[in-house]
Amino acid sequence: MTEEQRLAWEKQQGFTSFATKSNEVYSHVAGKELSVDELKKEIVQYDNLLSLKSDNNSEFVLEHALESTPKRFLCNSDRIFKIGNTLYKVFEDNIVMCNEKHYATLLLLNETNYTQALNDEIQVMFSNSELKDDDYKIIPDNMFTLPKGKRFLLERRNDNGSNRIRIRVGFDVINNSNSEIKGFDQNGTLWCEARPYKRVLGVWYTTTRTISCSFEIIVDFTRSIEFTNGNGAWERSRTYDYGDIVKKDVLGQTFGIYQVQYSNRILGPNENDFLKEVHFAALKCRASTPDTGEAQLYYNTHLIN
């Protein structure tokens, strides 16, 4: 689905996603081309939608909040979405889950206080924060999701003066309560993205450039023991690929990798035996603009035809 199709779908549904709201505010703020001190003051009112982060060489980058998870397209401007009678609120490093009767409480939670509100009825989805190679030191071979679900993210970039191209490849898992089977569904989602930036007064902003990108990705995942007689064998995915050359502020694709169910009615194996572990088997990803060289993310490329 293209950005134009996504916006048309939202309009048809009478729904405005967090991503759409964040994009609108980002364009408004970036258009002012403020100094760092001015920008820090400006975004206080938008702290739910934007984030100003430190970059290399004492510079800063203005990011969309939740840009490391595709859930930003599912949740509303309050960061909430609903599946069945369960509500989910999305944060940078986790997702809070609760019954719909706790909606008022969920509205009050933010990045600062949500961990203090956790109890038997308000829980987090991930037992650990996402893995992200900010220092480019994480080896893809060592990046595994946990059975209970986890996000991880790989990033590379190429800077040329005041121009930048950044690529990301991520994996996102969500567990949905399923009252019909008295258990839950687990969905694994792979995504990739290429995004250009420009630097103005010491701040990197998303911008529009002609992006040339190519992503080829293979993942390994364990099969549920119900299909492997208890062995939990590893299975290799097909090559997920995406590529384009177009003038935009971001290019990318999201792929559904798997769905698996666990029911509390089943005797014998525990729930972790029905959930999957995932890691990257091979990556051949690159992106560039006319103003930059290539940002590359290569790993085990011999596995990709």
Short mmCIF file of N, CA and C in Angstrom, two decimals, residues 77-81 87-90 96 100-111 113-114:
data_model
loop_
_atom_site.label_atom_id
_atom_site.label_comp_id
_atom_site.label_asym_id
_atom_site.label_seq_id
_atom_site.Cartn_x
_atom_site.Cartn_y
_atom_site.Cartn_z
N SER A 77 -4.09 8.78 17.43
CA SER A 77 -3.20 9.84 17.89
C SER A 77 -2.90 9.75 19.38
N ASP A 78 -3.68 8.96 20.12
CA ASP A 78 -3.40 8.69 21.53
C ASP A 78 -2.52 7.46 21.71
N ARG A 79 -2.04 6.89 20.58
CA ARG A 79 -1.17 5.71 20.56
C ARG A 79 -1.92 4.42 20.92
N ILE A 80 -3.22 4.40 20.81
CA ILE A 80 -4.03 3.26 21.25
C ILE A 80 -4.67 2.57 20.05
N PHE A 81 -4.69 1.22 20.07
CA PHE A 81 -5.50 0.46 19.14
C PHE A 81 -6.16 -0.69 19.89
N LEU A 87 -7.17 -3.54 24.75
CA LEU A 87 -6.59 -2.28 24.29
C LEU A 87 -5.07 -2.35 24.37
N TYR A 88 -4.41 -1.71 23.42
CA TYR A 88 -2.95 -1.66 23.38
C TYR A 88 -2.52 -0.20 23.25
N LYS A 89 -1.54 0.20 24.05
CA LYS A 89 -0.96 1.54 23.90
C LYS A 89 0.52 1.38 23.59
N VAL A 90 0.96 2.02 22.51
CA VAL A 90 2.31 1.81 21.98
C VAL A 90 3.28 2.85 22.53
N VAL A 96 1.76 -1.50 26.13
CA VAL A 96 0.98 -1.81 27.33
C VAL A 96 -0.36 -2.39 26.89
N GLU A 100 -10.53 -3.38 27.88
CA GLU A 100 -11.09 -2.10 27.46
C GLU A 100 -11.69 -1.29 28.61
N LYS A 101 -12.00 -1.95 29.72
CA LYS A 101 -12.57 -1.22 30.87
C LYS A 101 -11.55 -0.27 31.51
N HIS A 102 -10.27 -0.45 31.17
CA HIS A 102 -9.22 0.41 31.74
C HIS A 102 -8.82 1.53 30.77
N TYR A 103 -9.70 1.86 29.84
CA TYR A 103 -9.38 2.87 28.82
C TYR A 103 -8.96 4.20 29.44
N ALA A 104 -9.70 4.66 30.45
CA ALA A 104 -9.40 5.95 31.07
C ALA A 104 -7.99 5.96 31.67
N THR A 105 -7.61 4.85 32.29
CA THR A 105 -6.26 4.74 32.86
C THR A 105 -5.21 4.76 31.76
N LEU A 106 -5.50 4.04 30.67
CA LEU A 106 -4.55 3.95 29.56
C LEU A 106 -4.27 5.34 28.97
N LEU A 107 -5.29 6.17 28.89
CA LEU A 107 -5.12 7.51 28.34
C LEU A 107 -4.10 8.34 29.13
N LEU A 108 -3.99 8.08 30.42
CA LEU A 108 -3.11 8.86 31.29
C LEU A 108 -1.66 8.41 31.23
N LEU A 109 -1.41 7.26 30.63
CA LEU A 109 -0.04 6.73 30.61
C LEU A 109 0.79 7.40 29.53
N ASN A 110 2.07 7.65 29.85
CA ASN A 110 3.01 8.21 28.88
C ASN A 110 4.36 7.52 29.00
N GLU A 111 5.33 7.97 28.22
CA GLU A 111 6.65 7.33 28.21
C GLU A 111 7.31 7.35 29.58
N ASN A 113 5.66 7.50 32.76
CA ASN A 113 4.99 6.88 33.91
C ASN A 113 4.40 5.50 33.68
N TYR A 114 4.44 4.96 32.46
CA TYR A 114 3.68 3.72 32.22
C TYR A 114 4.19 2.53 33.03
#
